[in-house]
CSV table of C-alpha atoms in Angstrom, one decimal:
chain,number,residue,atom,x,y,z
A,1,MET,CA,42.7,49.2,90.5
A,2,LYS,CA,42.4,52.9,90.1
A,3,PRO,CA,43.7,54.3,86.8
A,4,TRP,CA,47.0,56.2,87.1
A,5,SER,CA,46.6,60.0,87.0
A,6,CYS,CA,48.9,63.0,86.8
A,7,PRO,CA,49.6,64.9,89.9
A,8,SER,CA,47.6,68.0,90.5
A,9,SER,CA,48.9,71.4,89.4
A,10,THR,CA,49.3,72.4,93.0
A,11,SER,CA,51.5,69.4,93.8
A,12,SER,CA,53.5,70.1,90.6
A,13,ALA,CA,54.0,73.8,91.6
A,14,LEU,CA,55.1,72.8,95.1
A,15,LEU,CA,57.6,70.3,93.6
A,16,VAL,CA,59.0,72.9,91.3
A,17,LEU,CA,59.3,75.4,94.2
A,18,LEU,CA,61.2,72.9,96.3
A,19,LEU,CA,63.6,72.1,93.4
A,20,CYS,CA,64.2,75.8,92.9
A,21,CYS,CA,64.9,76.4,96.6
A,22,SER,CA,67.2,73.4,96.6
A,23,CYS,CA,69.1,74.7,93.6
A,24,SER,CA,69.3,78.1,95.0
A,25,THR,CA,70.7,76.8,98.3
A,26,ILE,CA,73.3,74.7,96.5
A,27,SER,CA,74.3,77.6,94.3
A,28,ARG,CA,74.8,79.9,97.3
A,29,SER,CA,76.8,77.2,99.1
A,30,GLN,CA,79.0,76.9,96.1
A,31,THR,CA,79.8,80.6,95.8
A,32,ALA,CA,79.8,81.6,99.4
A,33,ASP,CA,82.7,81.7,101.8
A,34,SER,CA,82.7,82.7,105.5
A,35,CYS,CA,84.9,82.8,108.5
A,36,ALA,CA,82.9,79.9,109.9
A,37,THR,CA,84.6,77.5,107.5
A,38,GLY,CA,88.3,76.8,106.8
A,39,LEU,CA,90.2,76.5,103.6
A,40,GLU,CA,91.4,72.9,104.1
A,41,ALA,CA,88.3,71.4,102.5
A,42,THR,CA,88.2,73.8,99.6
A,43,VAL,CA,91.5,75.3,98.3
A,44,GLY,CA,93.9,74.5,101.1
A,45,HIS,CA,95.6,71.8,99.0
A,46,LEU,CA,96.1,74.2,96.2
A,47,ILE,CA,97.9,76.9,98.3
A,48,PRO,CA,101.7,76.3,98.8
A,49,PHE,CA,101.6,77.1,102.5
A,50,ASP,CA,99.8,76.0,105.6
A,51,THR,CA,96.3,77.6,105.7
A,52,SER,CA,95.2,76.2,109.1
A,53,ASN,CA,94.7,78.5,112.1
A,54,LEU,CA,94.4,81.6,110.0
A,55,THR,CA,92.8,84.7,111.6
A,56,CYS,CA,89.7,85.5,109.5
A,57,LEU,CA,88.0,88.9,108.8
A,58,ASP,CA,84.8,89.8,107.0
A,59,ALA,CA,87.0,92.2,105.0
A,60,TRP,CA,84.6,93.9,102.6
A,61,THR,CA,81.0,92.9,103.2
A,62,SER,CA,79.4,94.7,100.2
A,63,GLU,CA,81.7,92.8,97.8
A,64,GLY,CA,81.6,89.5,99.7
A,65,SER,CA,85.4,89.5,100.4
A,66,ILE,CA,87.0,87.4,103.2
A,67,LEU,CA,90.6,87.9,104.4
A,68,ARG,CA,92.6,85.4,106.3
A,69,TYR,CA,96.1,85.9,107.7
A,70,ARG,CA,98.6,84.6,110.1
A,71,LYS,CA,102.2,85.4,111.3
A,72,SER,CA,104.7,82.6,111.9
A,73,GLY,CA,106.8,83.8,114.8
A,74,GLN,CA,109.9,81.7,114.0
A,75,ASN,CA,110.8,83.4,110.7
A,76,ASN,CA,108.6,86.5,110.7
A,77,THR,CA,106.5,85.2,107.8
A,78,TRP,CA,103.1,86.7,107.1
A,79,SER,CA,100.6,84.6,105.2
A,80,PHE,CA,97.5,86.1,103.6
A,81,VAL,CA,94.6,84.7,101.6
A,82,LEU,CA,91.9,87.0,100.1
A,83,SER,CA,88.7,85.3,99.0
A,84,ALA,CA,86.2,87.2,96.8
A,85,PRO,CA,83.5,86.4,94.2
A,86,ASP,CA,84.7,86.0,90.6
A,87,ALA,CA,83.1,89.0,88.9
A,88,GLY,CA,85.3,88.8,85.8
A,89,GLY,CA,87.9,91.3,87.0
A,90,TYR,CA,91.0,91.4,89.2
A,91,VAL,CA,90.9,91.4,93.0
A,92,ALA,CA,93.6,93.1,95.0
A,93,VAL,CA,94.7,93.8,98.6
A,94,GLY,CA,97.1,96.6,99.4
A,95,PHE,CA,99.0,97.7,102.5
A,96,SER,CA,99.0,101.5,103.3
A,97,SER,CA,100.4,103.5,106.1
A,98,ASP,CA,97.7,106.2,105.9
A,99,GLY,CA,94.7,104.5,104.2
A,100,ALA,CA,95.4,106.1,100.8
A,101,MET,CA,95.7,103.8,97.8
A,102,ILE,CA,98.4,105.9,96.0
A,103,GLY,CA,101.8,105.1,97.4
A,104,SER,CA,100.9,101.7,98.8
A,105,SER,CA,102.0,98.2,97.7
A,106,ALA,CA,99.5,95.6,96.7
A,107,VAL,CA,99.1,92.1,95.4
A,108,ALA,CA,96.5,91.6,92.7
A,109,GLY,CA,95.2,88.5,91.0
A,110,TRP,CA,93.0,87.6,88.1
A,111,THR,CA,92.2,84.8,85.6
A,112,THR,CA,93.2,85.0,82.0
A,113,THR,CA,90.8,84.2,79.1
A,114,ALA,CA,92.3,80.7,79.2
A,115,GLY,CA,91.3,80.3,82.8
A,116,VAL,CA,94.9,80.5,84.2
A,117,GLY,CA,95.4,82.3,87.5
A,118,VAL,CA,97.9,85.2,87.6
A,119,ALA,CA,99.1,87.0,90.7
A,120,LYS,CA,101.6,89.9,91.0
A,121,GLN,CA,102.8,92.6,93.3
A,122,TYR,CA,102.2,96.2,92.3
A,123,ARG,CA,103.5,99.6,93.3
A,124,LEU,CA,100.4,101.9,93.2
A,125,GLY,CA,102.0,105.2,92.1
A,126,GLY,CA,98.9,106.8,90.6
A,127,THR,CA,95.6,106.2,88.9
A,128,SER,CA,96.8,105.4,85.4
A,129,PRO,CA,98.0,102.0,84.2
A,130,ALA,CA,101.5,103.4,83.5
A,131,SER,CA,101.8,104.4,87.2
A,132,CYS,CA,100.9,100.9,88.5
A,133,PRO,CA,103.7,98.7,87.1
A,134,PRO,CA,103.8,94.9,87.9
A,135,ASP,CA,106.5,93.1,89.9
A,136,GLN,CA,107.3,96.2,91.9
A,137,GLY,CA,106.5,97.2,95.5
A,138,SER,CA,107.8,97.2,99.1
A,139,LEU,CA,106.6,93.7,100.1
A,140,SER,CA,109.3,91.1,100.5
A,141,LEU,CA,107.3,88.3,98.8
A,142,ILE,CA,108.5,84.8,99.4
A,143,PRO,CA,109.2,83.1,96.0
A,144,SER,CA,106.7,80.5,94.7
A,145,THR,CA,104.0,81.4,97.3
A,146,THR,CA,102.1,84.0,95.4
A,147,LEU,CA,99.2,82.6,93.4
A,148,LEU,CA,95.5,83.0,92.4
A,149,THR,CA,93.3,79.9,92.3
A,150,THR,CA,89.5,79.5,91.8
A,151,ARG,CA,86.9,77.4,93.3
A,152,SER,CA,83.1,77.5,93.0
A,153,SER,CA,83.0,80.9,91.3
A,154,ARG,CA,85.3,82.5,93.9
A,155,LEU,CA,88.9,83.8,93.5
A,156,TYR,CA,91.5,83.0,96.2
A,157,LEU,CA,94.5,85.2,96.2
A,158,ALA,CA,97.3,83.8,98.4
A,159,PHE,CA,100.8,85.1,99.1
A,160,GLN,CA,103.4,85.3,101.8
A,161,PHE,CA,106.0,87.9,102.7
A,162,THR,CA,108.6,88.4,105.5
A,163,ALA,CA,108.4,91.4,107.8
A,164,ALA,CA,109.9,91.8,111.3
A,165,SER,CA,107.2,94.2,112.3
A,166,PRO,CA,103.4,94.1,111.6
A,167,PRO,CA,102.4,95.3,108.1
A,168,ALA,CA,101.0,98.7,107.4
A,169,PRO,CA,97.9,99.4,109.6
A,170,TYR,CA,95.5,100.0,106.7
A,171,LEU,CA,94.4,97.4,104.2
A,172,ILE,CA,93.2,98.5,100.7
A,173,TYR,CA,90.8,96.3,98.9
A,174,ALA,CA,89.9,96.7,95.2
A,175,VAL,CA,88.1,94.9,92.4
A,176,GLY,CA,88.7,95.6,88.7
A,177,PRO,CA,86.2,96.1,85.9
A,178,SER,CA,84.7,93.0,84.5
A,179,GLY,CA,86.4,91.8,81.2
A,180,ALA,CA,89.2,94.4,81.3
A,181,GLN,CA,92.3,93.4,79.4
A,182,LEU,CA,95.5,94.1,81.3
A,183,SER,CA,98.1,95.2,78.7
A,184,ASN,CA,101.5,93.8,79.8
A,185,ASP,CA,100.0,93.1,83.2
A,186,TYR,CA,99.6,96.8,84.0
A,187,LEU,CA,96.6,97.4,86.2
A,188,VAL,CA,93.6,99.4,84.9
A,189,ARG,CA,91.6,101.6,87.2
A,190,HIS,CA,89.5,99.7,89.7
A,191,ARG,CA,85.8,99.4,89.5
A,192,SER,CA,85.5,99.9,93.3
A,193,TYR,CA,87.7,100.0,96.3
A,194,ALA,CA,87.6,100.3,100.1
A,195,SER,CA,90.1,100.8,102.9
A,196,ALA,CA,90.0,99.6,106.5
A,197,ALA,CA,92.2,99.9,109.6
A,198,VAL,CA,93.4,96.5,111.0
A,199,ASN,CA,94.8,95.5,114.3
A,200,TYR,CA,96.7,92.4,113.4
A,201,ALA,CA,97.2,91.3,117.0
A,202,THR,CA,93.5,91.2,117.9
A,203,GLY,CA,92.1,90.5,114.4
A,204,VAL,CA,89.8,93.5,114.7
A,205,SER,CA,89.1,95.5,111.5
A,206,SER,CA,87.1,98.7,110.9
A,207,THR,CA,84.3,98.7,108.4
A,208,ALA,CA,85.7,98.9,104.9
A,209,GLY,CA,84.7,102.1,103.2
A,210,GLY,CA,85.7,103.7,99.9
A,211,SER,CA,84.3,104.7,96.6
A,212,SER,CA,80.6,104.9,96.3
A,213,SER,CA,78.4,105.3,93.3
A,214,ALA,CA,75.7,106.7,95.6
A,215,LYS,CA,78.0,109.7,96.4
A,216,LYS,CA,78.5,110.3,92.6
A,217,TRP,CA,74.8,110.2,92.0
A,218,HIS,CA,74.1,112.5,94.9
A,219,GLY,CA,76.5,115.1,93.6
A,220,ALA,CA,75.1,114.8,90.0
A,221,GLY,CA,71.5,115.0,91.3
A,222,VAL,CA,72.2,118.1,93.5
A,223,GLY,CA,74.0,119.9,90.7
A,224,PHE,CA,71.2,119.2,88.2
A,225,VAL,CA,68.5,120.4,90.6
A,226,LEU,CA,70.4,123.7,91.4
A,227,GLY,CA,70.8,124.3,87.7
A,228,ALA,CA,67.1,123.8,87.0
A,229,VAL,CA,66.2,126.1,89.8
A,230,GLY,CA,68.5,128.8,88.4
A,231,VAL,CA,66.9,128.5,84.9
A,232,ALA,CA,63.4,128.7,86.4
A,233,ALA,CA,64.4,131.8,88.3
A,234,GLY,CA,65.9,133.3,85.1
A,235,PHE,CA,62.6,132.9,83.2
A,236,ARG,CA,61.0,135.3,85.7
A,237,LEU,CA,63.2,138.0,84.2
A,238,SER,CA,61.4,138.1,80.9
A,239,ASP,CA,60.3,141.7,81.3
A,240,VAL,CA,63.9,142.9,82.1
A,241,PRO,CA,65.7,144.5,79.2
A,242,GLY,CA,68.5,142.4,77.9
A,243,ALA,CA,67.5,139.3,79.8
A,244,GLY,CA,67.2,137.2,76.7
A,245,SER,CA,70.9,136.5,76.4
A,246,HIS,CA,71.1,135.8,80.1
A,247,GLN,CA,68.3,133.2,79.8
A,248,ALA,CA,69.8,131.7,76.7
A,249,LEU,CA,73.2,131.1,78.4
A,250,GLY,CA,71.4,129.7,81.5
A,251,VAL,CA,69.5,127.2,79.3
A,252,ALA,CA,72.8,126.3,77.6
A,253,VAL,CA,74.4,125.5,80.9
A,254,LEU,CA,71.4,123.4,81.9
A,255,VAL,CA,71.6,121.5,78.6
A,256,PHE,CA,75.3,120.8,79.0
A,257,GLY,CA,74.5,119.6,82.5
A,258,CYS,CA,71.9,117.2,81.2
A,259,LEU,CA,74.5,115.9,78.6
A,260,GLN,CA,77.0,115.3,81.4
A,261,VAL,CA,74.4,113.2,83.4
A,262,LEU,CA,73.6,111.2,80.2
A,263,ALA,CA,77.4,110.7,79.7
A,264,PHE,CA,77.7,109.4,83.2
A,265,LEU,CA,75.0,106.8,82.4
A,266,ALA,CA,76.7,105.7,79.1
A,267,ARG,CA,80.3,105.7,80.4
A,268,PRO,CA,82.2,102.8,78.8
A,269,GLY,CA,84.8,100.8,80.7
A,270,LYS,CA,88.4,101.8,81.1
A,271,ALA,CA,89.5,99.1,78.6
A,272,SER,CA,86.9,100.0,76.0
A,273,LYS,CA,88.2,101.3,72.7
A,274,VAL,CA,85.7,104.2,72.7
A,275,ARG,CA,86.7,105.4,76.2
A,276,ARG,CA,89.1,108.0,74.8
A,277,TYR,CA,86.3,109.5,72.7
A,278,TRP,CA,84.0,109.5,75.7
A,279,ASN,CA,86.7,111.3,77.7
A,280,TRP,CA,86.9,114.0,75.0
A,281,TYR,CA,83.2,114.5,75.0
A,282,HIS,CA,82.9,114.6,78.8
A,283,HIS,CA,85.8,117.0,79.3
A,284,TYR,CA,84.9,119.5,76.6
A,285,VAL,CA,81.2,119.5,77.3
A,286,GLY,CA,82.1,120.2,80.9
A,287,ARG,CA,84.5,123.0,79.9
A,288,ALA,CA,81.8,124.5,77.7
A,289,ALA,CA,79.3,124.4,80.6
A,290,VAL,CA,81.8,126.2,82.8
A,291,ALA,CA,82.6,128.8,80.1
A,292,CYS,CA,78.9,129.6,79.6
A,293,ALA,CA,78.3,129.8,83.4
A,294,VAL,CA,81.2,132.3,83.7
A,295,ALA,CA,80.0,134.4,80.8
A,296,ASN,CA,76.5,134.4,82.2
A,297,VAL,CA,77.6,135.9,85.5
A,298,PHE,CA,79.1,138.9,83.7
A,299,VAL,CA,75.9,139.2,81.6
A,300,GLY,CA,73.8,139.1,84.8
A,301,LEU,CA,76.0,141.8,86.4
A,302,SER,CA,75.6,143.9,83.3
A,303,ILE,CA,71.8,143.5,83.3
A,304,ALA,CA,71.6,144.3,87.0
A,305,HIS,CA,73.7,147.5,86.5
A,306,GLU,CA,76.0,146.4,89.4
A,307,ALA,CA,78.9,148.6,90.3
A,308,VAL,CA,82.2,148.2,88.4
A,309,ALA,CA,83.8,147.1,91.7
A,310,ALA,CA,81.6,144.0,91.8
A,311,ALA,CA,82.6,143.0,88.3
A,312,ALA,CA,86.3,143.7,89.2
A,313,PHE,CA,86.1,141.5,92.3
A,314,TYR,CA,84.6,138.7,90.2
A,315,GLY,CA,87.2,139.1,87.6
A,316,VAL,CA,90.0,138.7,90.1
A,317,PHE,CA,88.3,135.6,91.6
A,318,LEU,CA,87.9,134.2,88.1
A,319,ALA,CA,91.6,134.8,87.3
A,320,VAL,CA,92.7,132.9,90.4
A,321,TRP,CA,90.3,130.1,89.6
A,322,VAL,CA,91.6,129.9,86.0
A,323,LEU,CA,95.2,129.7,87.3
A,324,ALA,CA,94.4,127.0,89.7
A,325,SER,CA,92.6,125.1,87.0
A,326,VAL,CA,95.6,125.3,84.7
A,327,VAL,CA,97.9,124.0,87.4
A,328,LEU,CA,95.5,121.0,88.1
A,329,GLU,CA,95.2,120.3,84.4
A,330,VAL,CA,99.0,120.1,84.0
A,331,ARG,CA,99.2,117.8,87.0
A,332,LEU,CA,96.5,115.6,85.5
A,333,TRP,CA,98.4,115.4,82.2
A,334,ARG,CA,101.6,114.5,83.9
A,335,THR,CA,99.9,111.8,86.0
A,336,ALA,CA,98.3,110.2,82.9
A,337,ALA,CA,101.6,110.3,81.0
């Protein structure tokens, strides 16, 4: 009889690889949802209405959201179930007449720290928590049918409402920041959102599109590059009398721009206790950059010995811009109040 020996390292590696692949497949199957499968075998028994024969949409592909809906012709009842990965924040679906979030009615759901599901209707009146009060909205929700349940690391937001005509033609999807605490159930600002036009009769939906961090990064990158080019051009004026102050202000603007980019990277969540201090820093550094840029234009005109008319024109433009800025600041304060 041959003595027993351990398997080779190659065999062991193959075994580990197979186990990893199996675990990965199982994990994906536990967290995934698709229109190819129904809800009866997963959460259908937890939802207080019939979930069979629902029309299914790949609602928001980038966030893995699936929407199912159906209308019951006898009593004009609309049934909706939104499925999304549990990322530690709320999930929401709203109904909008023009694709805008503000002014729409939405249903949002989340799990508490104790693991209990909560679902409520909201009237989205603005971007601050105070403007998104719970238990308000234009949807005629049927009592005891609105709930949020979880299964295999996914959230299932289910609700019914009555409407004689089809709902608003645009659906708004949103996910909240992970770990955010909802004071008195008021919604905090979303982490991401998207909107899509829906034809309820055919079950056809446009591609959901909305907020994009790529757009924000694009704007920040372009602004930084333009500022750096301006500073580089300013250093070529070293031999011009009086150019020192012009260069110094240009460098100050560039430094403030760099600080703004760094602030973007270190931005805390909406629910963070230090968010208010970050807001102060971000706003006042931005205002300082604008003030230095405005002053630098006048300094540049002075160095270039431009005509008084050019300076007067710029002064008028600046006055109009300041007036518009004041109006927008007042509107911002009123919205946040």
